[in-house]
Amino acid sequence: MNENKLLEIKNLTIQYKTDNGLVHAVNDLSLSLKKGESLGLVGETGAGKTTTALGIMNLVPDPPGIIIGGEIQFEGSDLLKLSKQNMRKVRGEKISMVFQDPMTSLNPVMTVGKQIAESVRIHETLSRKEAEQRAVDVLEMVGIPGERFNEYPHQFSGGMRQRVVIAIALACRPDLLIADEPTTALDVTIQAQVLDLIANLKKEQQSSLIMITHDLGVVAEVCEKVAIMYAGRLIEYGTLDDIYNHTRHPYSIGLFSSIPSIDGDEERLRPIPGLMPDPINLPKGCSFWPRCNRATENCKRAVPALIESDPDHWVRCIHIDKAGFFEKNAVSKKTDTSRNESITHTKDTDVEIDSSKLEESLASG
């Protein structure tokens, strides 16, 4: 394993056995994350994002879930081969996860301070007093007064509870933080505060980050690399600039076409037609072909391989040639290229998200 790589997932496959059939949640997923790097994991509901995170944490519920195969290399060790006892040492201390709903993540009959202190004492040899002081420090680090140590979760607002969950995740200074839609159900102001908090704490502690979300604006705010998933498969993967300014896959292009633009003058958005396929009965070949306006008969025959269209920019589509352009025989899409203003501008990178480049990609298809 490359010394600079903190996490490397190879051919990960996760399924759920249900009464209705076998759910293909994650299919042959491979990606990597360097130390100090931020990765945005994007896709519609049911794409396999949260299941991927649970696989990394080795928390896939069994039954009904089962990890069929693959490797999850973390600091040179395969997490899937660790004993339950050794994996407990990794969780919280090396890898922490911020779950989607803070109310279900917190114990309602235990003060928030004690919950943070308990997490610290499990992983570090500290006295009760030292652990409680660490809890106070972490609460203040996430913007909550230390005096609220003895208060219960119901005494906090939704945004404050999310801060408490982040405090628990960061209490042991993990090398990798996984945030599963941490801004869901929060208003815009609190959402911005939570994103700033995560970005600042990541810088201070030099942690790596996996941000799971369906919000492309959130990804642009905090991530350097982006992985787009569809029906359990990775369909496009690259830097923030690659994905936003040099979009290749028809699904990725569809996601950006669905974003409203304040500066644009289009009367209607162009949503992706149809729905995500049933994970129990995935289409043969490319899972996206029933919704794709470029689909041909060849798309239905085999699952496309990931092609490196540009250096470190990977796309799963048979109509992408090695130069990163659609083949001439692929069905083209007529688009309105009137938008010419940027979607957003990232704080932590020099990447300007230019919608004119995106529209050029749409029109050239």
GROMACS .gro file of N, CA and C in nm, residues 41-119:
model
  237
   41LEU      N    1  -1.877   1.163  -0.133
   41LEU     CA    2  -1.943   1.045  -0.188
   41LEU      C    3  -2.087   1.086  -0.220
   42VAL      N    4  -2.119   1.093  -0.350
   42VAL     CA    5  -2.243   1.154  -0.397
   42VAL      C    6  -2.330   1.053  -0.469
   43GLY      N    7  -2.460   1.072  -0.461
   43GLY     CA    8  -2.553   0.987  -0.534
   43GLY      C    9  -2.693   0.998  -0.477
   44GLU      N   10  -2.792   0.949  -0.552
   44GLU     CA   11  -2.930   0.950  -0.505
   44GLU      C   12  -2.948   0.856  -0.387
   45THR      N   13  -3.061   0.868  -0.320
   45THR     CA   14  -3.095   0.773  -0.213
   45THR      C   15  -3.099   0.632  -0.270
   46GLY      N   16  -3.031   0.540  -0.203
   46GLY     CA   17  -3.026   0.402  -0.250
   46GLY      C   18  -2.905   0.371  -0.336
   47ALA      N   19  -2.813   0.469  -0.350
   47ALA     CA   20  -2.696   0.448  -0.435
   47ALA      C   21  -2.591   0.359  -0.368
   48GLY      N   22  -2.599   0.344  -0.236
   48GLY     CA   23  -2.503   0.260  -0.164
   48GLY      C   24  -2.401   0.338  -0.083
   49LYS      N   25  -2.423   0.467  -0.064
   49LYS     CA   26  -2.327   0.553   0.006
   49LYS      C   27  -2.312   0.514   0.153
   50THR      N   28  -2.426   0.506   0.224
   50THR     CA   29  -2.421   0.475   0.367
   50THR      C   30  -2.372   0.332   0.389
   51THR      N   31  -2.413   0.240   0.303
   51THR     CA   32  -2.367   0.101   0.317
   51THR      C   33  -2.216   0.093   0.300
   52THR      N   34  -2.160   0.174   0.210
   52THR     CA   35  -2.014   0.179   0.194
   52THR      C   36  -1.948   0.224   0.324
   53ALA      N   37  -2.005   0.328   0.386
   53ALA     CA   38  -1.950   0.378   0.513
   53ALA      C   39  -1.960   0.273   0.623
   54LEU      N   40  -2.074   0.204   0.630
   54LEU     CA   41  -2.090   0.098   0.730
   54LEU      C   42  -1.992  -0.015   0.706
   55GLY      N   43  -1.962  -0.040   0.577
   55GLY     CA   44  -1.862  -0.142   0.545
   55GLY      C   45  -1.725  -0.104   0.597
   56ILE      N   46  -1.688   0.023   0.581
   56ILE     CA   47  -1.559   0.071   0.631
   56ILE      C   48  -1.553   0.057   0.783
   57MET      N   49  -1.662   0.088   0.850
   57MET     CA   50  -1.668   0.079   0.996
   57MET      C   51  -1.689  -0.065   1.045
   58ASN      N   52  -1.712  -0.156   0.950
   58ASN     CA   53  -1.745  -0.296   0.982
   58ASN      C   54  -1.870  -0.302   1.070
   59LEU      N   55  -1.970  -0.223   1.032
   59LEU     CA   56  -2.096  -0.216   1.106
   59LEU      C   57  -2.216  -0.257   1.021
   60VAL      N   58  -2.191  -0.326   0.909
   60VAL     CA   59  -2.301  -0.375   0.827
   60VAL      C   60  -2.382  -0.474   0.910
   61PRO      N   61  -2.512  -0.449   0.932
   61PRO     CA   62  -2.592  -0.538   1.018
   61PRO      C   63  -2.599  -0.679   0.961
   62ASP      N   64  -2.559  -0.776   1.042
   62ASP     CA   65  -2.555  -0.916   0.997
   62ASP      C   66  -2.631  -1.003   1.098
   63PRO      N   67  -2.747  -1.064   1.060
   63PRO     CA   68  -2.819  -1.045   0.934
   63PRO      C   69  -2.888  -0.909   0.929
   64PRO      N   70  -2.934  -0.870   0.809
   64PRO     CA   71  -2.936  -0.940   0.680
   64PRO      C   72  -2.815  -0.911   0.592
   65GLY      N   73  -2.730  -0.815   0.634
   65GLY     CA   74  -2.619  -0.776   0.548
   65GLY      C   75  -2.503  -0.872   0.552
   66ILE      N   76  -2.432  -0.880   0.441
   66ILE     CA   77  -2.314  -0.964   0.434
   66ILE      C   78  -2.213  -0.903   0.335
   67ILE      N   79  -2.088  -0.897   0.378
   67ILE     CA   80  -1.982  -0.848   0.290
   67ILE      C   81  -1.932  -0.967   0.207
   68ILE      N   82  -1.965  -0.966   0.079
   68ILE     CA   83  -1.935  -1.079  -0.008
   68ILE      C   84  -1.787  -1.090  -0.038
   69GLY      N   85  -1.720  -0.979  -0.059
   69GLY     CA   86  -1.579  -0.984  -0.093
   69GLY      C   87  -1.518  -0.845  -0.100
   70GLY      N   88  -1.387  -0.843  -0.120
   70GLY     CA   89  -1.315  -0.719  -0.131
   70GLY      C   90  -1.220  -0.695  -0.015
   71GLU      N   91  -1.152  -0.583  -0.019
   71GLU     CA   92  -1.058  -0.545   0.087
   71GLU      C   93  -1.082  -0.399   0.125
   72ILE      N   94  -1.060  -0.370   0.253
   72ILE     CA   95  -1.061  -0.231   0.300
   72ILE      C   96  -0.931  -0.210   0.376
   73GLN      N   97  -0.830  -0.162   0.305
   73GLN     CA   98  -0.698  -0.142   0.364
   73GLN      C   99  -0.693  -0.007   0.434
   74PHE      N  100  -0.663  -0.010   0.564
   74PHE     CA  101  -0.650   0.112   0.642
   74PHE      C  102  -0.519   0.108   0.720
   75GLU      N  103  -0.430   0.199   0.688
   75GLU     CA  104  -0.297   0.204   0.749
   75GLU      C  105  -0.228   0.067   0.741
   76GLY      N  106  -0.245   0.002   0.625
   76GLY     CA  107  -0.176  -0.124   0.599
   76GLY      C  108  -0.246  -0.248   0.648
   77SER      N  109  -0.361  -0.236   0.716
   77SER     CA  110  -0.434  -0.353   0.766
   77SER      C  111  -0.570  -0.363   0.697
   78ASP      N  112  -0.611  -0.487   0.667
   78ASP     CA  113  -0.742  -0.510   0.607
   78ASP      C  114  -0.846  -0.512   0.719
   79LEU      N  115  -0.932  -0.410   0.722
   79LEU     CA  116  -1.031  -0.398   0.830
   79LEU      C  117  -1.127  -0.516   0.832
   80LEU      N  118  -1.150  -0.578   0.717
   80LEU     CA  119  -1.245  -0.689   0.710
   80LEU      C  120  -1.190  -0.816   0.774
   81LYS      N  121  -1.060  -0.819   0.798
   81LYS     CA  122  -0.997  -0.938   0.857
   81LYS      C  123  -0.966  -0.920   1.005
   82LEU      N  124  -0.993  -0.802   1.060
   82LEU     CA  125  -0.966  -0.778   1.201
   82LEU      C  126  -1.070  -0.847   1.289
   83SER      N  127  -1.029  -0.890   1.407
   83SER     CA  128  -1.123  -0.947   1.503
   83SER      C  129  -1.216  -0.838   1.554
   84LYS      N  130  -1.328  -0.877   1.614
   84LYS     CA  131  -1.422  -0.778   1.666
   84LYS      C  132  -1.356  -0.688   1.771
   85GLN      N  133  -1.271  -0.747   1.853
   85GLN     CA  134  -1.204  -0.671   1.958
   85GLN      C  135  -1.108  -0.567   1.899
   86ASN      N  136  -1.031  -0.608   1.799
   86ASN     CA  137  -0.938  -0.514   1.735
   86ASN      C  138  -1.011  -0.406   1.656
   87MET      N  139  -1.126  -0.443   1.597
   87MET     CA  140  -1.203  -0.346   1.521
   87MET      C  141  -1.264  -0.240   1.614
   88ARG      N  142  -1.300  -0.280   1.736
   88ARG     CA  143  -1.352  -0.183   1.833
   88ARG      C  144  -1.247  -0.079   1.868
   89LYS      N  145  -1.121  -0.118   1.867
   89LYS     CA  146  -1.012  -0.023   1.896
   89LYS      C  147  -0.996   0.077   1.782
   90VAL      N  148  -1.024   0.031   1.659
   90VAL     CA  149  -1.012   0.119   1.543
   90VAL      C  150  -1.125   0.221   1.542
   91ARG      N  151  -1.248   0.175   1.570
   91ARG     CA  152  -1.364   0.265   1.571
   91ARG      C  153  -1.351   0.367   1.684
   92GLY      N  154  -1.369   0.491   1.652
   92GLY     CA  155  -1.362   0.594   1.753
   92GLY      C  156  -1.223   0.651   1.768
   93GLU      N  157  -1.124   0.563   1.776
   93GLU     CA  158  -0.986   0.610   1.794
   93GLU      C  159  -0.920   0.643   1.661
   94LYS      N  160  -0.936   0.555   1.560
   94LYS     CA  161  -0.873   0.575   1.429
   94LYS      C  162  -0.973   0.625   1.325
   95ILE      N  163  -1.095   0.568   1.330
   95ILE     CA  164  -1.201   0.605   1.236
   95ILE      C  165  -1.327   0.638   1.315
   96SER      N  166  -1.384   0.754   1.290
   96SER     CA  167  -1.510   0.792   1.356
   96SER      C  168  -1.614   0.827   1.252
   97MET      N  169  -1.740   0.812   1.292
   97MET     CA  170  -1.848   0.838   1.198
   97MET      C  171  -1.953   0.928   1.261
   98VAL      N  172  -1.993   1.029   1.187
   98VAL     CA  173  -2.104   1.116   1.226
   98VAL      C  174  -2.227   1.065   1.154
   99PHE      N  175  -2.323   1.011   1.229
   99PHE     CA  176  -2.440   0.951   1.167
   99PHE      C  177  -2.543   1.057   1.130
  100GLN      N  178  -2.637   1.016   1.044
  100GLN     CA  179  -2.728   1.110   0.980
  100GLN      C  180  -2.822   1.178   1.077
  101ASP      N  181  -2.879   1.104   1.169
  101ASP     CA  182  -2.979   1.160   1.261
  101ASP      C  183  -2.919   1.167   1.401
  102PRO      N  184  -2.889   1.288   1.452
  102PRO     CA  185  -2.825   1.298   1.582
  102PRO      C  186  -2.911   1.247   1.697
  103MET      N  187  -3.043   1.254   1.686
  103MET     CA  188  -3.129   1.209   1.796
  103MET      C  189  -3.120   1.059   1.815
  104THR      N  190  -3.103   0.983   1.707
  104THR     CA  191  -3.091   0.838   1.720
  104THR      C  192  -2.948   0.797   1.754
  105SER      N  193  -2.853   0.890   1.744
  105SER     CA  194  -2.714   0.859   1.775
  105SER      C  195  -2.679   0.887   1.920
  106LEU      N  196  -2.763   0.964   1.989
  106LEU     CA  197  -2.735   1.002   2.128
  106LEU      C  198  -2.826   0.926   2.224
  107ASN      N  199  -2.772   0.895   2.341
  107ASN     CA  200  -2.849   0.828   2.446
  107ASN      C  201  -2.934   0.933   2.518
  108PRO      N  202  -3.068   0.921   2.512
  108PRO     CA  203  -3.154   1.027   2.568
  108PRO      C  204  -3.150   1.037   2.720
  109VAL      N  205  -3.103   0.932   2.790
  109VAL     CA  206  -3.103   0.934   2.937
  109VAL      C  207  -2.962   0.955   2.993
  110MET      N  208  -2.871   1.001   2.910
  110MET     CA  209  -2.733   1.024   2.953
  110MET      C  210  -2.691   1.164   2.910
  111THR      N  211  -2.626   1.237   2.998
  111THR     CA  212  -2.585   1.373   2.962
  111THR      C  213  -2.485   1.369   2.847
  112VAL      N  214  -2.482   1.477   2.767
  112VAL     CA  215  -2.395   1.478   2.650
  112VAL      C  216  -2.248   1.472   2.691
  113GLY      N  217  -2.216   1.537   2.804
  113GLY     CA  218  -2.078   1.535   2.851
  113GLY      C  219  -2.031   1.395   2.886
  114LYS      N  220  -2.116   1.320   2.954
  114LYS     CA  221  -2.080   1.183   2.992
  114LYS      C  222  -2.067   1.093   2.870
  115GLN      N  223  -2.149   1.119   2.767
  115GLN     CA  224  -2.139   1.038   2.645
  115GLN      C  225  -2.005   1.061   2.576
  116ILE      N  226  -1.958   1.186   2.574
  116ILE     CA  227  -1.828   1.216   2.514
  116ILE      C  228  -1.717   1.155   2.598
  117ALA      N  229  -1.726   1.172   2.731
  117ALA     CA  230  -1.623   1.120   2.821
  117ALA      C  231  -1.615   0.968   2.813
  118GLU      N  232  -1.730   0.901   2.799
  118GLU     CA  233  -1.731   0.756   2.788
  118GLU      C  234  -1.655   0.710   2.663
  119SER      N  235  -1.676   0.780   2.551
  119SER     CA  236  -1.606   0.746   2.428
  119SER      C  237  -1.455   0.759   2.446
   0.00000   0.00000   0.00000
